[in-house]
Short mmCIF file of C-alpha atoms in Angstrom, two decimals:
data_model
loop_
_atom_site.label_atom_id
_atom_site.label_comp_id
_atom_site.label_asym_id
_atom_site.label_seq_id
_atom_site.Cartn_x
_atom_site.Cartn_y
_atom_site.Cartn_z
CA MET A 1 0.10 28.05 -12.92
CA SER A 2 -1.72 26.93 -16.06
CA THR A 3 -1.17 25.15 -19.28
CA ARG A 4 -3.11 27.06 -21.97
CA ALA A 5 -3.16 26.00 -25.69
CA ARG A 6 -1.54 27.98 -28.49
CA SER A 7 -1.97 26.17 -31.67
CA SER A 8 -2.37 22.93 -29.48
CA ILE A 9 1.16 23.49 -27.79
CA PRO A 10 0.86 23.62 -24.07
CA GLN A 11 2.16 26.79 -22.45
CA PHE A 12 3.82 27.28 -19.03
CA ARG A 13 2.78 30.19 -16.92
CA VAL A 14 3.26 30.88 -13.16
CA ARG A 15 2.71 34.25 -11.40
CA VAL A 16 5.53 35.50 -9.27
CA PRO A 17 4.72 36.01 -5.59
CA THR A 18 4.18 39.71 -5.00
CA LYS A 19 6.87 39.86 -2.24
CA VAL A 20 9.57 38.76 -4.54
CA VAL A 21 8.65 40.52 -7.61
CA ALA A 22 10.85 43.56 -6.98
CA PRO A 23 14.06 41.98 -6.27
CA LEU A 24 13.71 39.36 -9.07
CA ARG A 25 12.14 41.53 -11.81
CA GLY A 26 14.34 41.32 -14.89
CA LYS A 27 16.56 38.40 -13.59
CA ARG A 28 17.18 35.75 -16.24
CA VAL A 29 16.83 32.15 -15.18
CA LEU A 30 18.12 28.96 -16.69
CA LEU A 31 15.76 25.98 -17.00
CA SER A 32 17.09 22.44 -17.54
CA LEU A 33 13.87 20.49 -17.95
CA GLY A 34 14.62 16.82 -18.58
CA THR A 35 17.64 14.83 -19.74
CA GLU A 36 16.43 12.09 -21.94
CA ARG A 37 14.97 14.65 -24.31
CA PRO A 38 16.88 17.93 -23.18
CA PHE A 39 14.87 20.91 -23.06
CA ILE A 40 16.83 24.05 -21.96
CA LYS A 41 15.14 27.41 -21.59
CA VAL A 42 16.48 30.75 -20.47
CA VAL A 43 13.50 32.76 -19.19
CA LYS A 44 13.25 36.44 -17.84
CA ILE A 45 11.19 37.17 -14.42
CA GLY A 46 8.66 39.74 -14.39
CA SER A 47 5.20 39.78 -12.80
CA ASP A 48 5.02 36.21 -14.21
CA VAL A 49 6.97 33.77 -16.08
CA SER A 50 5.47 32.21 -19.22
CA PHE A 51 6.81 30.17 -22.20
CA SER A 52 5.92 27.36 -24.71
CA LEU A 53 6.73 24.10 -23.58
CA GLU A 54 7.43 23.24 -27.12
CA THR A 55 5.85 19.79 -27.30
CA ASP A 56 2.32 18.46 -28.18
CA ASP A 57 3.21 15.29 -26.00
CA LEU A 58 0.92 15.95 -22.98
CA LEU A 59 3.04 13.62 -20.71
CA LEU A 60 6.12 15.19 -21.80
CA ALA A 61 4.82 18.64 -21.45
CA ALA A 62 3.44 17.84 -17.78
CA ALA A 63 6.85 16.55 -16.82
CA ARG A 64 8.45 19.77 -18.18
CA GLN A 65 5.79 22.17 -16.44
CA ALA A 66 6.32 20.21 -13.17
CA ASN A 67 10.05 20.51 -13.16
CA ALA A 68 10.01 24.34 -14.30
CA LEU A 69 7.52 25.00 -11.45
CA ASP A 70 9.63 23.29 -8.96
CA HIS A 71 12.79 25.18 -10.02
CA LEU A 72 11.03 28.63 -9.88
CA ARG A 73 9.50 27.91 -6.44
CA ARG A 74 12.89 27.08 -5.24
CA LEU A 75 14.16 30.55 -6.49
CA PHE A 76 11.20 32.34 -4.93
CA GLU A 77 11.79 30.79 -1.41
CA LEU A 78 15.80 31.36 -1.98
CA THR A 79 14.97 35.29 -2.49
CA GLU A 80 13.83 35.49 1.01
CA ALA A 81 16.48 33.32 2.60
CA GLU A 82 19.48 34.55 4.48
CA PRO A 83 22.78 34.43 2.45
CA VAL A 84 25.41 32.01 3.41
CA THR A 85 29.18 31.81 3.07
CA LEU A 86 30.87 28.63 2.25
CA SER A 87 34.08 26.86 2.45
CA HIS A 88 36.54 26.41 -0.73
CA LYS A 89 35.88 22.51 -0.55
CA ALA A 90 31.92 23.11 -0.28
CA LEU A 91 32.14 25.53 -3.35
CA VAL A 92 34.15 23.02 -5.29
CA ALA A 93 31.45 20.37 -4.55
CA LEU A 94 28.75 22.58 -5.80
CA SER A 95 30.62 23.29 -8.94
CA GLY A 96 30.55 19.62 -9.51
CA GLU A 97 26.91 19.88 -10.24
CA ALA A 98 27.68 21.86 -13.36
CA TYR A 99 29.90 19.21 -14.61
CA ARG A 100 27.39 16.53 -13.73
CA ILE A 101 24.41 18.24 -15.67
CA TYR A 102 26.42 18.84 -18.83
CA ASN A 103 27.34 15.08 -18.73
CA GLU A 104 23.89 13.95 -17.69
CA ILE A 105 22.28 15.88 -20.74
CA HIS A 106 24.92 15.21 -23.30
CA SER A 107 27.21 12.14 -22.98
CA ASP A 108 24.79 9.63 -24.52
CA SER A 109 24.46 11.73 -27.63
CA PRO A 110 27.06 14.50 -27.76
CA GLY A 111 26.87 15.29 -31.40
CA ASP A 112 30.09 16.58 -33.41
CA PRO A 113 33.28 17.43 -31.79
CA GLY A 114 33.32 20.89 -33.29
CA PRO A 115 30.75 22.56 -31.28
CA TRP A 116 32.27 21.48 -28.20
CA SER A 117 35.68 23.11 -29.28
CA PHE A 118 34.02 26.27 -29.73
CA HIS A 119 32.13 26.03 -26.35
CA LYS A 120 35.33 25.27 -24.64
CA ALA A 121 37.14 28.14 -26.35
CA LEU A 122 34.49 30.78 -25.06
CA HIS A 123 34.69 29.06 -21.66
CA ARG A 124 38.46 29.32 -21.41
CA ALA A 125 38.66 32.85 -22.88
CA ALA A 126 36.09 34.12 -20.11
CA LEU A 127 37.98 32.17 -17.40
CA GLU A 128 41.02 33.91 -18.36
CA GLY A 129 39.79 37.27 -18.80
CA ARG A 130 40.57 37.39 -22.56
CA ILE A 131 37.17 38.49 -23.94
CA GLN A 132 34.60 41.14 -23.01
CA SER A 133 30.75 40.29 -22.98
CA PRO A 134 30.81 36.79 -24.05
CA PRO A 135 27.35 34.98 -24.49
CA PRO A 136 25.91 33.33 -21.59
CA ALA A 137 26.66 29.65 -21.31
CA ALA A 138 23.41 27.76 -21.23
CA LEU A 139 24.41 24.03 -21.31
CA MET A 140 24.20 23.84 -25.14
CA PRO A 141 27.12 23.91 -27.46
CA ASN A 142 25.48 26.17 -30.03
CA GLU A 143 27.83 29.03 -30.27
CA ALA A 144 29.68 28.20 -33.42
CA MET A 145 28.97 31.54 -35.13
CA THR A 146 29.74 33.58 -32.05
CA ALA A 147 32.96 31.91 -31.56
CA LEU A 148 34.13 32.30 -35.32
CA ALA A 149 33.39 36.03 -34.99
CA VAL A 150 35.68 36.21 -31.90
CA PHE A 151 38.44 33.78 -32.86
CA GLY A 152 38.32 33.37 -36.75
CA GLU A 153 38.63 30.11 -38.51
CA GLY A 154 42.30 29.23 -37.64
CA ASP A 155 43.69 27.21 -34.69
CA LEU A 156 41.44 27.81 -31.81
CA THR A 157 44.04 27.22 -29.14
CA ALA A 158 46.35 29.93 -30.79
CA ALA A 159 43.54 32.24 -31.41
CA VAL A 160 42.47 32.24 -27.51
CA ASN A 161 46.23 32.55 -26.45
CA ALA A 162 46.60 35.48 -28.86
CA LEU A 163 44.10 37.65 -26.72
CA PRO A 164 45.80 39.22 -23.78
CA ALA A 165 44.79 37.47 -20.69
CA GLY A 166 43.45 39.43 -17.49
CA GLN A 167 41.78 42.23 -19.38
CA PHE A 168 38.10 41.70 -18.54
CA ASP A 169 36.12 40.21 -15.79
CA SER A 170 33.27 38.31 -17.60
CA LEU A 171 32.61 35.42 -15.27
CA GLU A 172 29.19 36.62 -14.51
CA GLU A 173 28.18 37.08 -17.97
CA ARG A 174 29.46 33.82 -19.14
CA PHE A 175 28.76 31.50 -16.17
CA GLY A 176 26.16 33.40 -14.05
CA LEU A 177 23.28 31.34 -15.50
CA ILE A 178 24.87 27.94 -14.94
CA GLY A 179 25.86 29.00 -11.39
CA ASP A 180 22.45 30.27 -10.34
CA TRP A 181 21.04 27.00 -11.57
CA VAL A 182 23.25 24.89 -9.37
CA LEU A 183 22.39 27.24 -6.23
CA ILE A 184 18.68 27.12 -6.92
CA ARG A 185 18.65 23.34 -7.37
CA GLN A 186 20.71 22.83 -4.03
CA ARG A 187 18.67 25.63 -2.26
CA ILE A 188 21.44 27.75 -1.42
CA HIS A 189 21.39 31.60 -1.33
CA LEU A 190 25.28 32.29 -1.56
CA ALA A 191 26.73 35.34 -0.17
CA GLN A 192 27.86 37.81 -2.60
CA SER A 193 31.43 37.82 -1.40
CA ASP A 194 31.78 34.26 -2.49
CA ARG A 195 30.07 34.61 -5.77
CA ARG A 196 33.04 35.49 -8.09
CA ARG A 197 35.16 32.59 -6.64
CA PHE A 198 32.18 30.25 -6.95
CA LEU A 199 31.58 31.27 -10.66
CA HIS A 200 35.29 30.75 -11.59
CA LEU A 201 34.82 27.30 -10.15
CA VAL A 202 31.73 26.68 -12.02
CA GLY A 203 33.68 27.92 -15.24
CA THR A 204 36.39 25.46 -14.51
CA ALA A 205 33.89 22.53 -14.06
CA ALA A 206 32.04 23.46 -17.21
CA LEU A 207 35.35 23.48 -19.11
CA ASP A 208 36.33 20.12 -17.77
CA ALA A 209 33.02 18.94 -18.88
CA GLY A 210 33.37 20.24 -22.44
CA TRP A 211 36.65 18.42 -22.82
CA GLN A 212 35.06 15.18 -21.73
CA LEU A 213 32.13 15.63 -24.24
CA ARG A 214 34.36 16.47 -27.01
CA ARG A 215 36.29 13.11 -26.32
CA ASN A 216 32.88 11.40 -26.26
CA ALA A 217 31.89 12.86 -29.47
CA GLU A 218 35.17 11.61 -31.01
CA GLY A 219 34.20 8.26 -29.69
CA ASP A 220 36.22 8.23 -26.28
CA TYR A 221 34.09 7.10 -23.46
CA SER A 222 36.90 6.30 -21.05
CA PRO A 223 36.44 7.62 -17.49
CA ASP A 224 37.50 11.18 -16.86
CA PRO A 225 39.81 11.46 -14.04
CA LYS A 226 38.74 15.07 -13.49
CA ALA A 227 35.26 13.76 -12.68
CA GLN A 228 36.72 12.38 -9.37
CA ARG A 229 38.00 15.70 -8.23
CA PHE A 230 34.72 17.08 -6.87
CA PRO A 231 33.73 16.47 -3.20
CA SER A 232 30.48 14.80 -2.69
CA ILE A 233 27.59 17.21 -2.72
CA GLU A 234 26.55 15.62 0.70
CA THR A 235 29.58 17.35 2.21
CA VAL A 236 27.92 20.64 1.66
CA THR A 237 26.30 21.43 5.05
CA ALA A 238 24.39 24.37 3.95
CA ILE A 239 22.13 22.22 1.60
CA LYS A 240 18.90 21.40 3.17
CA PRO A 241 18.85 17.82 4.66
CA LYS A 242 17.56 15.19 2.34
CA LEU A 243 13.80 14.65 2.86
CA LYS A 244 13.49 10.80 2.84
CA ILE A 245 10.53 9.07 1.54
CA THR A 246 10.32 6.69 4.53
CA GLU A 247 10.39 9.59 6.86
CA LEU A 248 7.43 11.19 4.72
CA PHE A 249 5.47 7.96 5.09
CA GLY A 250 6.13 7.89 9.00
CA ALA A 251 5.06 11.41 9.40
CA TRP A 252 1.82 10.63 7.07
CA TRP A 253 1.02 7.57 9.05
CA GLN A 254 1.16 9.45 12.61
CA GLU A 255 -1.51 11.85 11.21
CA ALA A 256 -3.50 9.23 9.39
CA LYS A 257 -3.49 6.94 12.38
CA ALA A 258 -4.77 9.84 14.64
CA THR A 259 -7.63 10.24 12.05
CA GLY A 260 -8.68 6.60 12.28
CA ARG A 261 -7.00 4.96 9.40
CA SER A 262 -6.44 1.20 9.89
CA LYS A 263 -3.34 -0.93 10.45
CA LYS A 264 -4.21 -2.75 7.23
CA THR A 265 -3.94 0.67 5.15
CA HIS A 266 -0.72 1.30 6.90
CA ASP A 267 0.61 -2.09 5.58
CA VAL A 268 -0.74 -1.81 2.27
CA TYR A 269 0.56 1.66 1.72
CA LYS A 270 3.92 0.75 3.25
CA GLY A 271 4.27 -2.01 0.68
CA ALA A 272 3.77 0.46 -2.14
CA ILE A 273 6.24 2.93 -0.83
CA ASP A 274 8.82 0.20 -0.32
CA ARG A 275 8.32 -0.76 -3.88
CA LEU A 276 8.77 2.58 -5.09
CA ILE A 277 11.98 3.06 -3.18
CA LYS A 278 13.33 -0.08 -4.57
CA HIS A 279 12.50 1.02 -8.04
CA LEU A 280 13.98 4.41 -7.81
CA GLY A 281 17.31 3.15 -6.18
CA HIS A 282 17.18 5.91 -3.52
CA ASP A 283 15.10 7.24 -0.60
CA ASP A 284 15.23 11.19 -1.50
CA ALA A 285 11.67 12.61 -1.78
CA GLY A 286 13.07 15.67 -3.49
CA ARG A 287 14.51 13.79 -6.23
CA VAL A 288 11.50 11.99 -7.30
CA THR A 289 10.18 13.31 -10.69
CA GLU A 290 7.04 12.71 -12.64
CA GLN A 291 9.29 10.77 -15.14
CA ASP A 292 10.43 8.69 -12.18
CA MET A 293 6.70 7.99 -11.54
CA LEU A 294 6.08 7.03 -15.10
CA SER A 295 9.03 4.76 -15.17
CA PHE A 296 7.52 3.13 -11.97
CA LYS A 297 4.25 2.52 -13.61
CA ALA A 298 5.68 1.08 -16.56
CA ALA A 299 7.77 -1.32 -14.53
CA ARG A 300 5.00 -2.37 -12.45
CA LEU A 301 2.67 -3.05 -15.21
CA GLU A 302 5.20 -5.71 -16.38
CA VAL A 303 4.32 -7.80 -13.15
CA VAL A 304 0.88 -6.66 -12.37
CA THR A 305 -2.43 -5.87 -13.81
CA ALA A 306 -3.56 -2.17 -14.34
CA LYS A 307 -6.36 -2.70 -11.76
CA SER A 308 -3.80 -3.89 -9.20
CA LEU A 309 -1.59 -0.99 -9.80
CA LYS A 310 -4.53 1.50 -9.68
CA ASP A 311 -6.02 0.14 -6.55
CA GLY A 312 -2.92 -1.21 -4.87
CA ASP A 313 0.21 0.93 -5.20
CA LEU A 314 -1.07 4.24 -6.32
CA PRO A 315 -3.46 5.27 -3.45
CA GLY A 316 -0.53 4.80 -0.94
CA ILE A 317 2.04 6.85 -3.03
CA ARG A 318 -0.33 9.63 -3.96
CA SER A 319 -1.56 9.97 -0.42
CA VAL A 320 1.89 10.23 1.10
CA PHE A 321 3.19 12.49 -1.51
CA GLY A 322 0.01 14.43 -1.33
CA TRP A 323 0.21 14.75 2.26
CA ALA A 324 3.97 16.20 1.85
CA VAL A 325 2.58 18.79 -0.61
CA ASP A 326 -0.36 19.85 1.82
CA ASN A 327 2.29 20.21 4.44
CA ARG A 328 4.63 22.37 2.46
CA LYS A 329 7.43 19.67 2.44
CA LEU A 330 7.26 19.28 -1.44
CA SER A 331 5.94 21.63 -4.09
CA ASN A 332 4.25 19.04 -6.11
CA ASN A 333 2.90 15.57 -6.10
CA PRO A 334 4.79 13.44 -8.80
CA ALA A 335 2.37 10.60 -8.39
CA ASN A 336 -0.37 12.78 -10.08
CA VAL A 337 1.20 12.30 -13.61
CA ILE A 338 0.16 8.64 -13.45
CA LYS A 339 -3.13 8.02 -15.26
CA ILE A 340 -4.63 4.56 -15.61
CA LYS A 341 -7.88 4.05 -17.72
CA ALA A 342 -10.16 1.80 -16.04
CA GLU A 343 -10.30 -1.68 -17.53
CA LYS A 344 -13.24 -2.63 -19.54
CA LYS A 345 -15.15 -5.22 -17.68
CA ILE A 346 -16.84 -7.92 -19.37
CA ARG A 347 -19.59 -9.56 -17.14
CA THR A 348 -21.08 -12.81 -18.06
CA ARG A 349 -22.87 -13.61 -14.81
CA SER A 350 -24.07 -12.07 -11.59
CA LYS A 351 -21.69 -10.70 -9.07
CA GLY A 352 -23.66 -12.39 -6.30
CA PHE A 353 -24.08 -16.13 -5.35
CA THR A 354 -26.84 -17.91 -6.83
CA ASP A 355 -29.41 -19.80 -4.47
CA GLN A 356 -27.76 -23.06 -5.52
CA GLU A 357 -24.27 -21.66 -4.84
CA ALA A 358 -25.36 -20.27 -1.50
CA GLY A 359 -26.97 -23.54 -0.44
CA ALA A 360 -23.96 -25.41 -1.59
CA ILE A 361 -21.65 -23.14 0.61
CA PHE A 362 -24.04 -23.56 3.74
CA ASN A 363 -24.07 -27.29 3.34
CA SER A 364 -20.18 -27.47 3.26
CA CYS A 365 -19.94 -25.07 6.17
CA LEU A 366 -22.52 -27.05 8.24
CA SER A 367 -20.95 -30.29 7.48
CA TYR A 368 -17.41 -29.07 7.93
CA ALA A 369 -15.24 -31.22 10.38
CA GLN A 370 -12.04 -29.92 12.03
CA LYS A 371 -8.96 -31.36 10.33
CA PRO A 372 -6.26 -33.14 12.31
CA LYS A 373 -3.85 -30.63 13.85
CA GLU A 374 -6.16 -27.81 12.59
CA ASP A 375 -6.78 -25.03 15.00
CA ALA A 376 -10.37 -25.26 16.65
CA LYS A 377 -10.86 -21.31 15.87
CA THR A 378 -9.74 -21.85 12.30
CA ALA A 379 -12.40 -24.58 11.66
CA ALA A 380 -14.87 -22.41 13.39
CA ALA A 381 -13.91 -19.59 11.06
CA LYS A 382 -14.79 -21.93 7.96
CA ARG A 383 -18.02 -23.06 9.53
CA TRP A 384 -19.53 -19.65 10.69
CA ALA A 385 -18.00 -16.75 8.66
CA PRO A 386 -19.63 -17.45 5.31
CA LEU A 387 -22.92 -17.93 7.27
CA ILE A 388 -22.54 -14.54 9.09
CA ALA A 389 -21.67 -12.96 5.78
CA ALA A 390 -24.91 -14.53 4.02
CA TYR A 391 -27.28 -12.99 6.49
CA THR A 392 -25.64 -9.61 7.04
CA GLY A 393 -24.05 -8.72 3.94
CA CYS A 394 -20.74 -7.87 5.54
CA ARG A 395 -17.36 -8.39 4.58
CA ILE A 396 -15.69 -11.89 5.33
CA ALA A 397 -12.94 -9.98 7.09
CA GLU A 398 -15.51 -8.23 9.28
CA ALA A 399 -17.12 -11.51 10.36
CA LEU A 400 -13.84 -13.11 11.00
CA GLN A 401 -12.78 -10.21 13.51
CA LEU A 402 -15.77 -10.83 15.86
CA ARG A 403 -15.14 -11.16 19.62
CA LYS A 404 -17.26 -12.88 22.02
CA GLU A 405 -18.58 -9.63 23.45
CA ASP A 406 -19.42 -8.31 20.03
CA ILE A 407 -22.46 -10.68 19.84
CA ARG A 408 -24.99 -9.51 22.35
CA LYS A 409 -28.47 -8.32 22.99
CA GLU A 410 -29.36 -4.68 22.24
CA ALA A 411 -32.86 -3.13 22.04
CA GLY A 412 -34.41 -6.52 22.47
CA HIS A 413 -32.59 -8.27 19.56
CA HIS A 414 -29.42 -10.16 19.22
CA VAL A 415 -26.95 -8.08 17.31
CA PHE A 416 -23.36 -8.33 15.73
CA ASP A 417 -21.33 -5.32 16.86
CA LEU A 418 -19.13 -4.76 13.84
CA ASN A 419 -16.58 -2.42 15.44
CA PRO A 420 -13.14 -0.81 14.51
CA LEU A 421 -11.88 -1.60 17.90
CA ALA A 422 -11.83 -5.38 17.03
CA GLY A 423 -10.10 -4.60 13.71
CA SER A 424 -10.45 -3.12 10.29
CA ILE A 425 -13.68 -1.68 9.31
CA LYS A 426 -13.56 -0.01 5.82
CA SER A 427 -15.88 2.88 6.82
CA GLY A 428 -13.93 3.28 10.11
CA THR A 429 -17.36 3.37 11.78
CA TYR A 430 -19.06 0.65 14.02
CA ARG A 431 -22.35 -0.73 13.05
CA LEU A 432 -24.91 -2.92 14.91
CA VAL A 433 -26.64 -5.61 12.88
CA PRO A 434 -29.36 -7.82 14.07
CA VAL A 435 -28.80 -11.86 13.98
CA HIS A 436 -30.87 -13.45 11.45
CA GLN A 437 -32.97 -16.34 13.09
CA HIS A 438 -31.58 -18.84 10.84
CA LEU A 439 -28.20 -18.27 12.37
CA ILE A 440 -29.69 -18.82 15.87
CA ALA A 441 -31.43 -21.92 14.85
CA LEU A 442 -28.17 -23.33 13.41
CA GLY A 443 -26.49 -22.83 16.97
CA LEU A 444 -24.50 -19.59 16.53
CA LEU A 445 -25.49 -18.27 20.00
CA ARG A 446 -24.57 -21.52 21.55
CA PHE A 447 -21.12 -21.50 19.86
CA VAL A 448 -20.63 -17.95 21.10
CA GLU A 449 -21.62 -18.73 24.68
CA GLU A 450 -19.24 -21.85 24.64
CA SER A 451 -16.32 -19.81 23.41
CA GLY A 452 -13.65 -18.20 25.51
CA ASP A 453 -13.49 -14.45 25.88
CA GLY A 454 -11.89 -12.43 22.94
CA ALA A 455 -11.67 -13.35 19.39
CA LEU A 456 -14.06 -16.14 18.15
CA PHE A 457 -11.96 -16.99 15.07
CA ALA A 458 -8.23 -17.66 14.39
CA LYS A 459 -6.27 -14.50 13.46
CA GLY A 460 -5.11 -14.81 9.78
CA SER A 461 -8.00 -17.30 8.73
CA TYR A 462 -9.12 -15.05 5.94
CA LYS A 463 -7.36 -16.61 3.06
CA ARG A 464 -8.21 -20.19 4.59
CA VAL A 465 -11.92 -19.16 4.59
CA VAL A 466 -11.80 -17.86 0.97
CA ASP A 467 -9.83 -20.81 -0.19
CA PHE A 468 -12.43 -23.17 1.40
CA VAL A 469 -15.26 -21.43 -0.21
CA ARG A 470 -13.34 -21.58 -3.65
CA THR A 471 -13.44 -25.40 -3.44
CA VAL A 472 -17.26 -25.19 -3.14
CA VAL A 473 -17.86 -22.47 -5.70
CA THR A 474 -15.24 -22.73 -8.35
CA ASP A 475 -16.65 -20.13 -10.81
CA GLY A 476 -13.94 -17.45 -10.78
CA ARG A 477 -16.41 -14.74 -11.99
CA VAL A 478 -17.99 -14.53 -8.45
CA GLN A 479 -15.85 -13.59 -5.32
CA PRO A 480 -16.02 -15.48 -2.13
CA ASN A 481 -16.04 -12.18 -0.27
CA HIS A 482 -18.15 -9.81 -2.29
CA GLY A 483 -20.41 -12.55 -3.41
CA TRP A 484 -22.50 -12.33 -0.20
CA ARG A 485 -22.49 -8.55 -0.42
CA HIS A 486 -23.95 -8.31 -3.87
CA ARG A 487 -26.30 -11.32 -3.15
CA PHE A 488 -27.66 -9.31 0.02
CA LYS A 489 -28.19 -6.39 -2.04
CA THR A 490 -30.24 -8.16 -4.81
CA ILE A 491 -32.41 -9.87 -2.32
CA SER A 492 -33.13 -6.58 -0.58
CA ARG A 493 -34.13 -5.00 -3.93
CA ASN A 494 -36.39 -7.96 -4.72
CA LEU A 495 -38.06 -7.50 -1.35
CA GLY A 496 -38.60 -3.73 -2.09
CA MET A 497 -36.65 -2.62 1.06
CA ASP A 498 -35.64 0.83 2.09
CA HIS A 499 -32.28 1.24 0.56
CA ARG A 500 -30.83 3.33 3.51
CA ILE A 501 -31.66 0.58 5.93
CA VAL A 502 -29.87 -1.87 3.64
CA ASP A 503 -26.86 0.34 3.34
CA CYS A 504 -26.78 0.95 6.98
CA ILE A 505 -26.71 -2.76 7.47
CA GLN A 506 -23.97 -3.38 5.10
CA GLY A 507 -21.78 -0.30 6.01
CA HIS A 508 -22.24 1.66 2.87
CA ALA A 509 -22.25 5.45 3.11
CA PRO A 510 -25.27 7.68 2.64
CA ARG A 511 -25.60 8.89 -0.90
CA THR A 512 -26.75 12.30 -0.07
CA ALA A 513 -26.50 14.75 2.85
CA GLY A 514 -30.28 14.41 3.37
CA GLU A 515 -29.89 10.43 3.67
CA ASP A 516 -27.44 11.06 6.59
CA TYR A 517 -30.00 12.79 8.78
CA GLY A 518 -31.57 10.75 11.49
CA ASP A 519 -30.70 7.09 12.57
CA VAL A 520 -31.52 3.74 11.24
CA SER A 521 -32.75 1.84 14.52
CA ILE A 522 -32.14 -1.70 15.45
CA GLN A 523 -35.82 -2.32 15.17
CA ALA A 524 -35.88 -1.23 11.54
CA MET A 525 -32.89 -3.30 10.61
CA ALA A 526 -34.37 -6.27 12.40
CA ARG A 527 -37.45 -6.06 10.33
CA ALA A 528 -35.22 -6.09 7.16
CA ILE A 529 -33.08 -9.00 8.59
CA ALA A 530 -36.09 -11.13 9.30
CA ALA A 531 -37.47 -10.62 5.83
CA ILE A 532 -34.26 -12.22 4.24
CA PRO A 533 -35.39 -15.76 3.21
CA ARG A 534 -33.78 -18.74 4.84
CA ILE A 535 -31.06 -20.39 2.76
CA THR A 536 -32.23 -23.87 1.83
CA THR A 537 -29.93 -26.65 3.24
CA LYS A 538 -29.94 -30.32 3.72
CA ARG A 539 -30.54 -29.87 7.35
CA SER A 540 -34.17 -29.02 8.26
CA THR A 541 -34.08 -26.08 10.73
#
């Protein structure tokens, strides 16, 4: 598939799979691409299908392209499927989709009553076998000239009745395109023995829709009793079971978990999926369009920043729908339509803590006293987590998930074992980081020795630690978590350290394949850690 510009108007083109070219060659197919801005197209199948998308609005063109591709792929799949026979009730339920699409496209803006009168007249004449070779109905009431040529300018009802009934069988010519549209949308390869009966039902549904739309055009929007006559489409057992978004997420997570994705990722992505389902008002993955995703984007931007949407909701939704495409459960990823420009960031200070800010945080941590009713492990988190982050450049969350067994001696050095077995590690890979001598002098090893087995700090203390640091450094331009990571990088550059050693300490990935060769030893990291200057505090240590 491609979109190529002809005078700046995007073009749709998709190659027809070789195995279905022969049975489909010459077939005409109705495409209904959008309802808010109706775009109805009848295309002819050859070795490929191509047509103009008839808009220079790139978002609208992308939506039309995706809808057309989805419809044609369904047709290609159906061509190889086994035909099925259906009950009368199921056929009536299917014909209701023809009634629905007419009203979905036209009810808000039905236009003038006249075109609907002509459209209905051709429908009825074809249904009753009164005319030969009628024009194919293609969801649009634009056949006034044809109807005038057939029926004249007098009373339409009388003109239709004047033609003898039962002379011709023109159901295929009049309603074949609409009938095929319904079957393709619902992924049903209907047996030829059921086709004529089905087309008669489709024609009757289209006629009913024409009556309702004519009344709408005259200003009458009262409910149509005939709209209630169609059984629910859910009663048609031949339709493929609905693919739920929640089920897609569950299947995605089973694979993601096996490849090492964290529980934190699961929770963040699930939140995004839940918000999408709430916005859509349904849980049907097959019904999610690019227009739905653009609507979701607009709704979310009313309550969150563009950065929050880009970094929070979109990765999860794109990943889940992308997994569905990769595993042949969906034909396209509707979330790919969302493009969010990066916000222009204005920086007015360093991202890392200054020496003064680092000293102030250390003094507050070292002087912190456990509050009444405060959990001892929460108080310990406030005392030690920022200090550990300062001398390792780790994330606060990584420091907080340390267990007693994660601080030990290795290759002659005391080390932190930042390990995904203890909790979330962004890279998914463990790393050993030597303990700075200042932390030892401040009593870290003694604290570890006196602690019980398992986690050193309280679960869920991240926000409490971040809020505590915020009371010391109130400048919102530096983050309590990443402020230490940026500071660590700055100091290491000032000291001329090997950037690969520093990246290994902080858990940053190699920038080239060459950098990934060989290991960064504990001895190399220990020399780098030892070179980090001690942070000045009120205590002389």
